[in-house]
mmCIF file of C-alpha atoms in Angstrom:
data_model
loop_
_atom_site.group_PDB
_atom_site.id
_atom_site.type_symbol
_atom_site.label_atom_id
_atom_site.label_comp_id
_atom_site.label_asym_id
_atom_site.label_seq_id
_atom_site.Cartn_x
_atom_site.Cartn_y
_atom_site.Cartn_z
ATOM 1 C CA MET O 1 -14.372 -7.982 18.915
ATOM 2 C CA ARG O 2 -11.638 -6.186 20.805
ATOM 3 C CA ASP O 3 -10.176 -4.806 17.568
ATOM 4 C CA ALA O 4 -13.608 -3.951 16.174
ATOM 5 C CA ARG O 5 -14.461 -1.838 19.227
ATOM 6 C CA THR O 6 -11.100 -0.127 19.089
ATOM 7 C CA VAL O 7 -11.613 0.823 15.454
ATOM 8 C CA TYR O 8 -15.188 1.956 16.105
ATOM 9 C CA ASN O 9 -14.440 4.055 19.169
ATOM 10 C CA GLY O 10 -11.222 5.496 17.758
ATOM 11 C CA ARG O 11 -12.186 6.173 14.160
ATOM 12 C CA TRP O 12 -15.949 6.659 14.241
ATOM 13 C CA GLY O 13 -15.674 8.364 17.628
ATOM 14 C CA ARG O 14 -13.628 11.140 16.023
ATOM 15 C CA GLU O 15 -16.209 11.443 13.272
ATOM 16 C CA ARG O 16 -19.081 11.734 15.749
ATOM 17 C CA ARG O 17 -17.209 14.529 17.527
ATOM 18 C CA VAL O 18 -16.762 16.317 14.193
ATOM 19 C CA VAL O 19 -20.519 16.083 13.576
ATOM 20 C CA ARG O 20 -21.331 17.594 16.966
ATOM 21 C CA ARG O 21 -18.815 20.433 16.597
ATOM 22 C CA ALA O 22 -19.945 21.319 13.088
ATOM 23 C CA SER O 23 -23.599 21.344 14.052
ATOM 24 C CA MET O 24 -22.834 23.584 17.050
ATOM 25 C CA VAL O 25 -20.981 26.032 14.805
ATOM 26 C CA LEU O 26 -23.859 26.221 12.347
ATOM 27 C CA CYS O 27 -26.397 26.603 15.147
ATOM 28 C CA THR O 28 -24.355 29.430 16.668
ATOM 29 C CA HIS O 29 -24.343 31.301 13.352
ATOM 30 C CA ASN O 30 -28.091 30.811 13.061
ATOM 31 C CA ARG O 31 -28.805 32.162 16.546
ATOM 32 C CA GLU O 32 -26.541 35.189 15.993
ATOM 33 C CA ASP O 33 -28.405 36.036 12.780
ATOM 34 C CA SER O 34 -31.709 35.728 14.595
ATOM 35 C CA ARG O 35 -30.628 38.060 17.400
ATOM 36 C CA ARG O 36 -29.310 40.674 14.957
ATOM 37 C CA SER O 37 -32.617 40.666 13.099
ATOM 38 C CA GLY O 38 -34.644 41.054 16.272
ATOM 39 C CA SER O 39 -36.264 37.672 15.998
ATOM 40 C CA ARG O 40 -36.925 35.493 18.998
ATOM 41 C CA LYS O 41 -34.165 33.359 20.361
ATOM 42 C CA ILE O 42 -34.507 29.941 18.894
ATOM 43 C CA SER O 43 -34.093 27.224 21.495
ATOM 44 C CA SER O 44 -33.582 24.492 18.933
ATOM 45 C CA CYS O 45 -31.414 24.854 15.879
ATOM 46 C CA PRO O 46 -33.328 24.403 12.582
ATOM 47 C CA HIS O 47 -30.059 23.780 10.779
ATOM 48 C CA ARG O 48 -28.751 21.217 13.249
ATOM 49 C CA THR O 49 -30.131 18.306 11.264
ATOM 50 C CA CYS O 50 -28.773 19.826 8.068
ATOM 51 C CA ALA O 51 -25.361 20.286 9.645
ATOM 52 C CA MET O 52 -25.265 16.735 10.918
ATOM 53 C CA ALA O 53 -26.309 15.420 7.520
ATOM 54 C CA VAL O 54 -23.579 17.397 5.778
ATOM 55 C CA VAL O 55 -20.821 16.246 8.064
ATOM 56 C CA CYS O 56 -22.117 12.671 8.122
ATOM 57 C CA VAL O 57 -21.928 12.623 4.342
ATOM 58 C CA LEU O 58 -18.360 13.882 4.512
ATOM 59 C CA CYS O 59 -17.495 11.375 7.217
ATOM 60 C CA VAL O 60 -18.892 8.472 5.217
ATOM 61 C CA SER O 61 -16.644 9.490 2.347
ATOM 62 C CA VAL O 62 -13.638 9.895 4.635
ATOM 63 C CA ARG O 63 -14.483 6.620 6.359
ATOM 64 C CA SER O 64 -14.036 4.744 3.074
ATOM 65 C CA TRP O 65 -10.293 5.416 3.227
ATOM 66 C CA ALA O 66 -9.726 6.045 6.921
ATOM 67 C CA GLY O 67 -7.172 3.243 7.236
ATOM 68 C CA ILE O 68 -5.200 0.801 5.133
ATOM 69 C CA THR O 69 -7.682 -2.045 5.497
ATOM 70 C CA ASP O 70 -10.460 0.268 4.298
ATOM 71 C CA LEU O 71 -8.727 0.720 0.935
ATOM 72 C CA PHE O 72 -9.476 -2.771 -0.291
ATOM 73 C CA VAL O 73 -13.093 -2.786 -1.438
ATOM 74 C CA PRO O 74 -14.554 -4.536 -4.496
ATOM 75 C CA GLY O 75 -13.552 -2.826 -7.714
ATOM 76 C CA GLN O 76 -10.224 -1.484 -6.460
ATOM 77 C CA ARG O 77 -7.052 -2.493 -8.289
ATOM 78 C CA VAL O 78 -3.870 -2.986 -6.263
ATOM 79 C CA LEU O 79 -0.301 -3.097 -7.593
ATOM 80 C CA TRP O 80 2.800 -4.347 -5.806
ATOM 81 C CA ILE O 81 6.153 -3.044 -7.092
ATOM 82 C CA GLY O 82 9.387 -4.606 -5.823
ATOM 83 C CA ALA O 83 13.033 -4.752 -6.805
ATOM 84 C CA HIS O 84 13.404 -8.542 -7.015
ATOM 85 C CA PRO O 85 11.249 -11.659 -7.152
ATOM 86 C CA ASP O 86 10.526 -12.533 -3.481
ATOM 87 C CA ASP O 87 10.344 -8.880 -2.361
ATOM 88 C CA GLU O 88 6.572 -9.319 -2.247
ATOM 89 C CA ASN O 89 7.182 -11.282 0.972
ATOM 90 C CA ALA O 90 7.752 -7.900 2.639
ATOM 91 C CA ALA O 91 4.010 -7.252 2.272
ATOM 92 C CA GLY O 92 2.716 -10.808 2.030
ATOM 93 C CA GLY O 93 -0.326 -10.651 4.289
ATOM 94 C CA LEU O 94 -1.411 -7.285 2.917
ATOM 95 C CA LEU O 95 -1.237 -8.495 -0.685
ATOM 96 C CA VAL O 96 -3.357 -11.535 0.159
ATOM 97 C CA ARG O 97 -5.857 -9.185 1.815
ATOM 98 C CA ALA O 98 -5.828 -6.931 -1.240
ATOM 99 C CA ARG O 99 -6.631 -9.808 -3.597
ATOM 100 C CA ASP O 100 -9.312 -11.144 -1.265
ATOM 101 C CA ARG O 101 -11.084 -7.864 -0.531
ATOM 102 C CA ALA O 102 -10.483 -5.795 -3.673
ATOM 103 C CA GLY O 103 -10.452 -8.582 -6.243
ATOM 104 C CA THR O 104 -7.631 -7.356 -8.485
ATOM 105 C CA LEU O 105 -3.931 -7.687 -7.702
ATOM 106 C CA TYR O 106 -0.879 -7.126 -9.900
ATOM 107 C CA LEU O 107 2.774 -7.873 -9.151
ATOM 108 C CA ALA O 108 5.812 -6.194 -10.706
ATOM 109 C CA SER O 109 9.553 -6.503 -10.154
ATOM 110 C CA PHE O 110 12.218 -4.150 -11.502
ATOM 111 C CA THR O 111 14.709 -7.001 -11.937
ATOM 112 C CA ARG O 112 14.677 -10.778 -12.235
ATOM 113 C CA GLY O 113 17.096 -11.093 -9.332
ATOM 114 C CA GLU O 114 20.021 -12.042 -11.545
ATOM 115 C CA ASN O 115 22.719 -11.610 -8.894
ATOM 116 C CA PRO O 116 21.726 -13.247 -5.578
ATOM 117 C CA PRO O 117 24.290 -13.856 -2.817
ATOM 118 C CA GLN O 118 23.616 -17.598 -2.980
ATOM 119 C CA THR O 119 22.990 -19.761 -6.044
ATOM 120 C CA TRP O 120 21.282 -23.152 -6.154
ATOM 121 C CA GLY O 121 20.834 -26.185 -8.353
ATOM 122 C CA GLY O 122 24.064 -25.609 -10.225
ATOM 123 C CA LEU O 123 22.646 -22.440 -11.798
ATOM 124 C CA ARG O 124 24.935 -19.559 -12.690
ATOM 125 C CA ARG O 125 24.320 -15.942 -11.863
ATOM 126 C CA GLY O 126 22.962 -14.008 -14.787
ATOM 127 C CA SER O 127 20.465 -15.381 -17.279
ATOM 128 C CA GLU O 128 20.152 -18.827 -15.657
ATOM 129 C CA ILE O 129 19.280 -17.527 -12.200
ATOM 130 C CA ALA O 130 17.102 -14.846 -13.800
ATOM 131 C CA GLN O 131 14.926 -17.450 -15.534
ATOM 132 C CA ALA O 132 14.614 -19.483 -12.335
ATOM 133 C CA ARG O 133 13.619 -16.497 -10.196
ATOM 134 C CA GLU O 134 11.178 -15.230 -12.807
ATOM 135 C CA ALA O 135 9.530 -18.660 -12.654
ATOM 136 C CA LEU O 136 9.319 -18.338 -8.874
ATOM 137 C CA LEU O 137 7.618 -14.958 -9.256
ATOM 138 C CA SER O 138 5.098 -16.599 -11.573
ATOM 139 C CA GLU O 139 4.466 -19.283 -8.945
ATOM 140 C CA ALA O 140 4.045 -16.622 -6.273
ATOM 141 C CA ALA O 141 1.487 -14.868 -8.464
ATOM 142 C CA GLY O 142 -0.364 -18.170 -8.761
ATOM 143 C CA ILE O 143 -0.459 -18.735 -5.002
ATOM 144 C CA LEU O 144 -1.624 -15.161 -4.405
ATOM 145 C CA LEU O 145 -4.151 -15.499 -7.260
ATOM 146 C CA ALA O 146 -2.733 -12.323 -8.789
ATOM 147 C CA ASN O 147 -4.353 -11.197 -12.028
ATOM 148 C CA ASP O 148 -1.056 -10.506 -13.797
ATOM 149 C CA TRP O 149 2.629 -9.909 -13.180
ATOM 150 C CA SER O 150 5.567 -8.276 -14.932
ATOM 151 C CA VAL O 151 9.346 -7.856 -14.697
ATOM 152 C CA GLY O 152 11.407 -4.893 -15.822
ATOM 153 C CA PRO O 153 14.513 -4.671 -18.000
ATOM 154 C CA PHE O 154 16.849 -3.823 -15.135
ATOM 155 C CA VAL O 155 19.592 -6.083 -13.789
ATOM 156 C CA ASN O 156 20.154 -6.875 -10.132
ATOM 157 C CA GLY O 157 23.564 -5.824 -8.802
ATOM 158 C CA PRO O 158 26.372 -3.586 -10.037
ATOM 159 C CA HIS O 159 27.139 -5.731 -13.111
ATOM 160 C CA THR O 160 25.367 -5.897 -16.453
ATOM 161 C CA LEU O 161 23.702 -9.098 -17.593
ATOM 162 C CA ALA O 162 26.485 -9.697 -20.115
ATOM 163 C CA GLU O 163 29.095 -9.362 -17.380
ATOM 164 C CA LEU O 164 27.261 -11.826 -15.144
ATOM 165 C CA ASP O 165 26.831 -14.331 -17.957
ATOM 166 C CA ALA O 166 30.562 -14.148 -18.708
ATOM 167 C CA MET O 167 31.607 -14.994 -15.144
ATOM 168 C CA PRO O 168 32.781 -18.553 -14.368
ATOM 169 C CA PRO O 169 30.357 -20.791 -12.425
ATOM 170 C CA ASP O 170 32.460 -20.580 -9.253
ATOM 171 C CA ALA O 171 32.865 -16.802 -9.338
ATOM 172 C CA PRO O 172 32.332 -15.213 -5.895
ATOM 173 C CA PHE O 173 29.365 -12.982 -5.269
ATOM 174 C CA GLU O 174 29.953 -9.306 -6.050
ATOM 175 C CA GLY O 175 27.198 -7.066 -4.784
ATOM 176 C CA TRP O 176 26.833 -3.355 -4.218
ATOM 177 C CA PRO O 177 29.424 -1.818 -1.884
ATOM 178 C CA PRO O 178 28.179 -1.171 1.668
ATOM 179 C CA ASP O 179 27.910 2.577 1.084
ATOM 180 C CA ALA O 180 25.986 2.311 -2.203
ATOM 181 C CA SER O 181 23.077 4.728 -2.463
ATOM 182 C CA SER O 182 19.815 4.636 -4.356
ATOM 183 C CA ALA O 183 21.343 7.208 -6.718
ATOM 184 C CA ASP O 184 24.130 4.753 -7.548
ATOM 185 C CA VAL O 185 21.565 2.100 -8.410
ATOM 186 C CA LEU O 186 19.465 4.426 -10.539
ATOM 187 C CA ALA O 187 22.528 5.668 -12.408
ATOM 188 C CA LYS O 188 23.377 2.088 -13.336
ATOM 189 C CA TRP O 189 19.775 1.216 -14.224
ATOM 190 C CA ALA O 190 19.563 4.289 -16.457
ATOM 191 C CA GLY O 191 21.885 2.454 -18.833
ATOM 192 C CA GLU O 192 19.395 -0.420 -19.026
ATOM 193 C CA GLY O 193 16.172 1.538 -19.414
ATOM 194 C CA ASP O 194 14.122 4.322 -17.860
ATOM 195 C CA PRO O 195 13.219 3.405 -14.259
ATOM 196 C CA VAL O 196 10.593 6.138 -13.930
ATOM 197 C CA GLY O 197 9.172 5.334 -17.352
ATOM 198 C CA PHE O 198 8.891 1.669 -16.365
ATOM 199 C CA VAL O 199 6.687 2.568 -13.397
ATOM 200 C CA VAL O 200 4.644 5.087 -15.395
ATOM 201 C CA GLY O 201 3.983 2.354 -17.944
ATOM 202 C CA LEU O 202 2.812 -0.037 -15.226
ATOM 203 C CA LEU O 203 0.493 2.564 -13.729
ATOM 204 C CA ARG O 204 -1.069 3.526 -17.037
ATOM 205 C CA THR O 205 -1.451 -0.091 -18.153
ATOM 206 C CA TRP O 206 -2.957 -1.600 -15.006
ATOM 207 C CA ARG O 207 -4.418 1.653 -13.609
ATOM 208 C CA PRO O 208 -4.211 0.736 -9.913
ATOM 209 C CA HIS O 209 -6.056 2.664 -7.246
ATOM 210 C CA VAL O 210 -3.560 1.522 -4.607
ATOM 211 C CA VAL O 211 0.189 0.993 -5.037
ATOM 212 C CA VAL O 212 2.141 -0.980 -2.432
ATOM 213 C CA THR O 213 5.927 -0.774 -2.520
ATOM 214 C CA LEU O 214 9.149 -0.731 -0.528
ATOM 215 C CA ASP O 215 9.859 2.488 1.317
ATOM 216 C CA GLY O 216 12.729 4.592 0.039
ATOM 217 C CA TYR O 217 14.126 5.137 3.522
ATOM 218 C CA CYS O 218 15.297 1.678 4.663
ATOM 219 C CA GLY O 219 13.577 -0.605 2.184
ATOM 220 C CA VAL O 220 13.102 -3.274 4.900
ATOM 221 C CA SER O 221 16.675 -4.637 4.703
ATOM 222 C CA GLY O 222 18.664 -1.583 3.624
ATOM 223 C CA HIS O 223 19.287 -3.003 0.144
ATOM 224 C CA PRO O 224 20.080 -0.035 -2.131
ATOM 225 C CA GLU O 225 17.864 -1.444 -4.878
ATOM 226 C CA HIS O 226 14.926 -1.571 -2.461
ATOM 227 C CA ARG O 227 15.452 2.079 -1.629
ATOM 228 C CA ALA O 228 15.850 2.939 -5.309
ATOM 229 C CA VAL O 229 12.523 1.312 -6.152
ATOM 230 C CA GLY O 230 10.706 3.161 -3.372
ATOM 231 C CA ARG O 231 12.054 6.520 -4.502
ATOM 232 C CA THR O 232 11.345 5.788 -8.155
ATOM 233 C CA VAL O 233 7.738 4.834 -7.464
ATOM 234 C CA GLU O 234 7.191 8.036 -5.493
ATOM 235 C CA ALA O 235 8.636 10.083 -8.370
ATOM 236 C CA ALA O 236 6.630 8.257 -11.039
ATOM 237 C CA ILE O 237 3.155 8.485 -9.501
ATOM 238 C CA PRO O 238 2.591 12.232 -10.187
ATOM 239 C CA LEU O 239 4.128 11.898 -13.654
ATOM 240 C CA ALA O 240 1.722 9.085 -14.530
ATOM 241 C CA ALA O 241 -1.147 11.504 -13.869
ATOM 242 C CA ASP O 242 0.338 14.246 -16.071
ATOM 243 C CA PRO O 243 -0.799 14.039 -19.720
ATOM 244 C CA ASP O 244 2.288 15.966 -20.821
ATOM 245 C CA GLN O 245 4.647 13.333 -19.409
ATOM 246 C CA TYR O 246 5.368 10.087 -21.267
ATOM 247 C CA PRO O 247 2.475 10.502 -23.750
ATOM 248 C CA ALA O 248 3.537 7.356 -25.619
ATOM 249 C CA LEU O 249 2.867 5.193 -22.549
ATOM 250 C CA GLY O 250 -0.900 5.590 -22.575
ATOM 251 C CA GLU O 251 -3.621 7.676 -21.019
ATOM 252 C CA PRO O 252 -2.809 9.423 -17.726
ATOM 253 C CA TRP O 253 -3.754 7.671 -14.516
ATOM 254 C CA SER O 254 -3.977 9.037 -10.979
ATOM 255 C CA VAL O 255 -3.131 6.684 -8.140
ATOM 256 C CA SER O 256 -5.203 7.378 -5.026
ATOM 257 C CA PHE O 257 -3.069 5.762 -2.340
ATOM 258 C CA LEU O 258 0.529 4.721 -1.790
ATOM 259 C CA VAL O 259 1.260 2.118 0.891
ATOM 260 C CA LEU O 260 4.897 1.868 2.011
ATOM 261 C CA THR O 261 6.449 -1.033 3.887
ATOM 262 C CA GLY O 262 7.334 -0.227 7.473
ATOM 263 C CA ARG O 263 9.353 -3.306 8.337
ATOM 264 C CA ILE O 264 13.004 -2.955 9.358
ATOM 265 C CA SER O 265 15.098 -6.119 9.476
ATOM 266 C CA ASP O 266 16.849 -7.223 12.653
ATOM 267 C CA ASP O 267 20.268 -6.812 11.031
ATOM 268 C CA LEU O 268 19.454 -3.257 10.039
ATOM 269 C CA THR O 269 18.220 -2.453 13.523
ATOM 270 C CA ALA O 270 21.361 -3.979 15.038
ATOM 271 C CA CYS O 271 23.642 -1.719 13.009
ATOM 272 C CA GLY O 272 21.704 1.406 13.939
ATOM 273 C CA LEU O 273 19.909 1.743 10.588
ATOM 274 C CA CYS O 274 23.315 1.968 8.945
ATOM 275 C CA LYS O 275 21.937 1.355 5.453
ATOM 276 C CA CYS O 276 18.949 3.666 5.608
ATOM 277 C CA GLU O 277 18.942 6.819 3.514
ATOM 278 C CA GLY O 278 17.573 10.268 4.268
ATOM 279 C CA ASP O 279 14.658 10.833 6.608
ATOM 280 C CA PRO O 280 11.878 8.367 7.402
ATOM 281 C CA PRO O 281 8.517 8.985 5.727
ATOM 282 C CA PRO O 282 6.343 11.399 7.722
ATOM 283 C CA GLU O 283 3.308 9.119 7.829
ATOM 284 C CA PRO O 284 2.753 7.144 11.056
ATOM 285 C CA ILE O 285 3.110 3.384 11.134
ATOM 286 C CA GLU O 286 -0.168 1.465 10.931
ATOM 287 C CA HIS O 287 -0.196 -2.182 11.998
ATOM 288 C CA VAL O 288 -2.420 -4.406 9.852
ATOM 289 C CA LEU O 289 -3.611 -7.739 11.218
ATOM 290 C CA ALA O 290 -2.509 -10.722 9.114
ATOM 291 C CA LEU O 291 -4.699 -13.304 10.864
ATOM 292 C CA ASP O 292 -8.032 -12.392 9.287
ATOM 293 C CA THR O 293 -9.510 -15.150 7.139
ATOM 294 C CA SER O 294 -9.425 -14.968 3.348
ATOM 295 C CA ALA O 295 -12.638 -16.054 1.666
ATOM 296 C CA THR O 296 -10.744 -16.211 -1.629
ATOM 297 C CA HIS O 297 -7.682 -18.234 -0.642
ATOM 298 C CA GLY O 298 -8.820 -20.176 2.422
ATOM 299 C CA GLY O 299 -6.978 -19.897 5.703
ATOM 300 C CA THR O 300 -5.670 -16.630 7.044
ATOM 301 C CA TYR O 301 -3.830 -13.970 5.105
ATOM 302 C CA TYR O 302 -0.706 -15.031 6.954
ATOM 303 C CA TYR O 303 -1.136 -18.651 5.818
ATOM 304 C CA THR O 304 -1.194 -17.807 2.103
ATOM 305 C CA ALA O 305 1.705 -15.381 2.494
ATOM 306 C CA CYS O 306 3.605 -18.138 4.303
ATOM 307 C CA LEU O 307 3.043 -20.485 1.351
ATOM 308 C CA VAL O 308 4.596 -17.919 -0.993
ATOM 309 C CA GLN O 309 7.607 -17.453 1.252
ATOM 310 C CA ALA O 310 7.988 -21.212 1.762
ATOM 311 C CA ASN O 311 7.955 -21.814 -1.982
ATOM 312 C CA TYR O 312 10.829 -19.375 -2.499
ATOM 313 C CA ALA O 313 12.803 -20.824 0.417
ATOM 314 C CA ASN O 314 12.218 -24.399 -0.675
ATOM 315 C CA THR O 315 13.749 -23.694 -4.081
ATOM 316 C CA MET O 316 16.456 -21.161 -3.295
ATOM 317 C CA GLN O 317 17.655 -22.971 -0.156
ATOM 318 C CA GLU O 318 17.152 -26.428 -1.667
ATOM 319 C CA LEU O 319 15.091 -27.667 1.290
ATOM 320 C CA GLY O 320 13.437 -30.482 -0.627
ATOM 321 C CA LEU O 321 10.030 -30.109 1.049
ATOM 322 C CA THR O 322 6.900 -31.426 -0.647
ATOM 323 C CA PRO O 323 3.883 -29.118 -1.114
ATOM 324 C CA GLN O 324 2.106 -31.003 1.662
ATOM 325 C CA GLU O 325 5.025 -30.475 4.027
ATOM 326 C CA ARG O 326 5.120 -26.758 3.262
ATOM 327 C CA GLU O 327 1.378 -26.486 3.841
ATOM 328 C CA ALA O 328 1.686 -28.328 7.148
ATOM 329 C CA ALA O 329 4.519 -26.063 8.279
ATOM 330 C CA CYS O 330 2.546 -22.921 7.448
ATOM 331 C CA ALA O 331 -0.560 -24.299 9.161
ATOM 332 C CA SER O 332 1.489 -25.034 12.282
ATOM 333 C CA ASN O 333 2.962 -21.532 12.287
ATOM 334 C CA GLU O 334 -0.491 -20.065 11.755
ATOM 335 C CA SER O 335 -1.859 -21.959 14.753
ATOM 336 C CA MET O 336 0.968 -20.785 17.009
ATOM 337 C CA LEU O 337 0.505 -17.182 15.913
ATOM 338 C CA GLN O 338 -3.243 -17.353 16.556
ATOM 339 C CA GLN O 339 -2.608 -18.619 20.075
ATOM 340 C CA SER O 340 -0.074 -15.866 20.637
ATOM 341 C CA TYR O 341 -2.530 -13.270 19.354
ATOM 342 C CA GLN O 342 -5.201 -14.501 21.756
ATOM 343 C CA GLN O 343 -2.700 -13.866 24.543
ATOM 344 C CA GLY O 344 -2.329 -10.246 23.440
ATOM 345 C CA ASN O 345 0.731 -10.418 21.193
ATOM 346 C CA THR O 346 0.505 -8.188 18.118
ATOM 347 C CA GLN O 347 4.106 -8.245 16.939
ATOM 348 C CA ASP O 348 5.148 -8.900 13.343
ATOM 349 C CA PRO O 349 4.105 -11.160 11.597
ATOM 350 C CA ILE O 350 0.809 -11.213 13.531
ATOM 351 C CA THR O 351 0.442 -7.631 12.395
ATOM 352 C CA GLU O 352 2.412 -6.041 9.568
ATOM 353 C CA PRO O 353 3.670 -2.425 9.695
ATOM 354 C CA TYR O 354 2.897 -0.003 6.870
ATOM 355 C CA ARG O 355 2.604 3.682 6.136
ATOM 356 C CA LEU O 356 -0.338 5.091 4.198
ATOM 357 C CA ARG O 357 -0.011 8.124 1.951
ATOM 358 C CA VAL O 358 -3.043 9.738 0.331
ATOM 359 C CA VAL O 359 -1.919 10.705 -3.166
ATOM 360 C CA ALA O 360 -5.170 11.955 -4.709
ATOM 361 C CA THR O 361 -8.719 12.483 -3.477
ATOM 362 C CA PRO O 362 -10.331 9.083 -4.048
ATOM 363 C CA VAL O 363 -13.739 8.142 -5.367
ATOM 364 C CA PRO O 364 -14.186 4.782 -3.634
ATOM 365 C CA ALA O 365 -15.450 2.008 -5.883
ATOM 366 C CA GLY O 366 -18.773 0.646 -4.770
ATOM 367 C CA ARG O 367 -19.198 3.341 -2.104
ATOM 368 C CA GLY O 368 -20.815 6.114 -4.137
ATOM 369 C CA GLY O 369 -18.020 8.480 -3.192
ATOM 370 C CA GLY O 370 -18.668 10.861 -6.071
ATOM 371 C CA TRP O 371 -22.309 11.589 -5.344
ATOM 372 C CA LEU O 372 -21.640 11.741 -1.606
ATOM 373 C CA TRP O 373 -19.126 14.543 -2.002
ATOM 374 C CA ALA O 374 -21.271 16.302 -4.593
ATOM 375 C CA SER O 375 -24.315 16.137 -2.320
ATOM 376 C CA ALA O 376 -22.331 17.484 0.596
ATOM 377 C CA MET O 377 -21.045 20.430 -1.406
ATOM 378 C CA ILE O 378 -24.537 21.271 -2.681
ATOM 379 C CA VAL O 379 -25.933 21.356 0.849
ATOM 380 C CA VAL O 380 -23.030 23.471 2.112
ATOM 381 C CA LEU O 381 -23.377 25.962 -0.751
ATOM 382 C CA PHE O 382 -27.134 26.165 -0.173
ATOM 383 C CA TRP O 383 -26.584 26.989 3.468
ATOM 384 C CA LEU O 384 -23.873 29.557 2.754
ATOM 385 C CA PHE O 385 -25.514 31.418 -0.106
ATOM 386 C CA GLY O 386 -29.169 30.531 0.118
ATOM 387 C CA TYR O 387 -29.866 30.761 3.812
ATOM 388 C CA ARG O 388 -27.244 33.319 4.859
ATOM 389 C CA SER O 389 -27.968 35.795 2.048
ATOM 390 C CA GLY O 390 -31.722 35.841 2.529
ATOM 391 C CA ALA O 391 -33.506 38.151 4.973
ATOM 392 C CA PRO O 392 -34.171 36.371 8.254
ATOM 393 C CA ARG O 393 -37.790 35.459 8.835
ATOM 394 C CA ARG O 394 -39.152 37.217 11.940
ATOM 395 C CA LEU O 395 -41.027 34.871 14.208
ATOM 396 C CA ALA O 396 -44.480 35.898 15.249
#
C-alpha cells in the first residue's frame, strides 16, 4: 500500500494539477471574451467541464505509459536483446514481469557466447561452448515462458569461430583488451554479418512494442560487447521504422519504448567506471520492484529470475545442484529479500534500475489509446474554432 499511495500521489497528483491548470486557462479565456463583448461576468465557467474532460482524456492516455511497469499490458510484445546467453539476467525480474503482464516475450542474443573466461565440462571454446550456451539460452526461455528466442551470427570475443575452434583445449583465455571500445567490437562483427540489420530483422519479425536491452554507456559490467549491443539497438530502432531501409527484411515496424539497463557492477564502480563509454543516457533511473507476484509463473518476479540465473550458474560453474535444491535456494533468497523489503530496504535486487525512453507515440493495447487521443483532439479543435470564432452570446 505504501508504494501504491506513492505512485498515486506522485503520478496522478501531477495529472490532477494539470487538469486544474488547463481548466483555469480555458475559463480565463472565456471570461475575457465575455467582458470584451459586453456580456455579464460569468461566475462559473461553462467550459470548465469541457476543459477537465479534455485534459482527463489526455492524462488517461499519458497514464498508460507513465512508468516502466505501465508498459506491460495485455497485447504488448516485449523483446530482450543481449550480447550473450545469460545477459538476460541483467533484467531478470523485469522480463518475468513483461511475460506475466503483457503475455508475449522474446529473447535474442547477438552471440552464442563462444569465448567465455571459464570453460566447463571439458568443453572447448568455440563451437562446443557455443552449443552448450545456446542450450542454456533455450532453457532460460523455457523458465521465463518466452514465446521464442534467437541467436545472431556474431562471435563472442576478438577471434573468429574458426580461430577458436583451432585452439588447443588448454589454450588460455584471450578476450578483448581493456581499452576495447564498442567501435572495435562492431568493426569485428561487421566481418561476420550486419549488426544493425540483425536487429532490424528482429524488430520487423517479432514487432515488439517494448525493447529491453543493455545500455550503451556501461552495459552493466563494462563489457565492450554489451556496450556495442546497446548502441546498435539504438541505431536500429529508427531504421526499422523506415520503409526505405532494409526493404528485404520485411514491413517497417515502429518500437514505442526502449528500456535500458541501469545496473553498474561493483567492479565497475570500484574502478571509477573505467570501462564505460561516452555520456550516460539522459533519462532518469527508475527502480522497478521485483517482489510482485507473477500469476503466470508462480512466486515473485525475483524468484523466477533467480531460477534462470541459478540454472546458468549450476552448469557453467559445475555446482551439481538438483532442480529442487536450486528452487529451495531461490525460495530462501526470496524470503530474505521480502523481509528486508518490509524493513524499508529497496536496494537491488529488491528493485531493479532501468531507464525508459519513449521512442514513438504509443497506442496502448487494450486501453483504447487511439480513440482517446482522437476524441481529445476533436474537443480541442471544437473549442478553438467553433466556440472562439463564433459571436459571443449576450446574456439577458
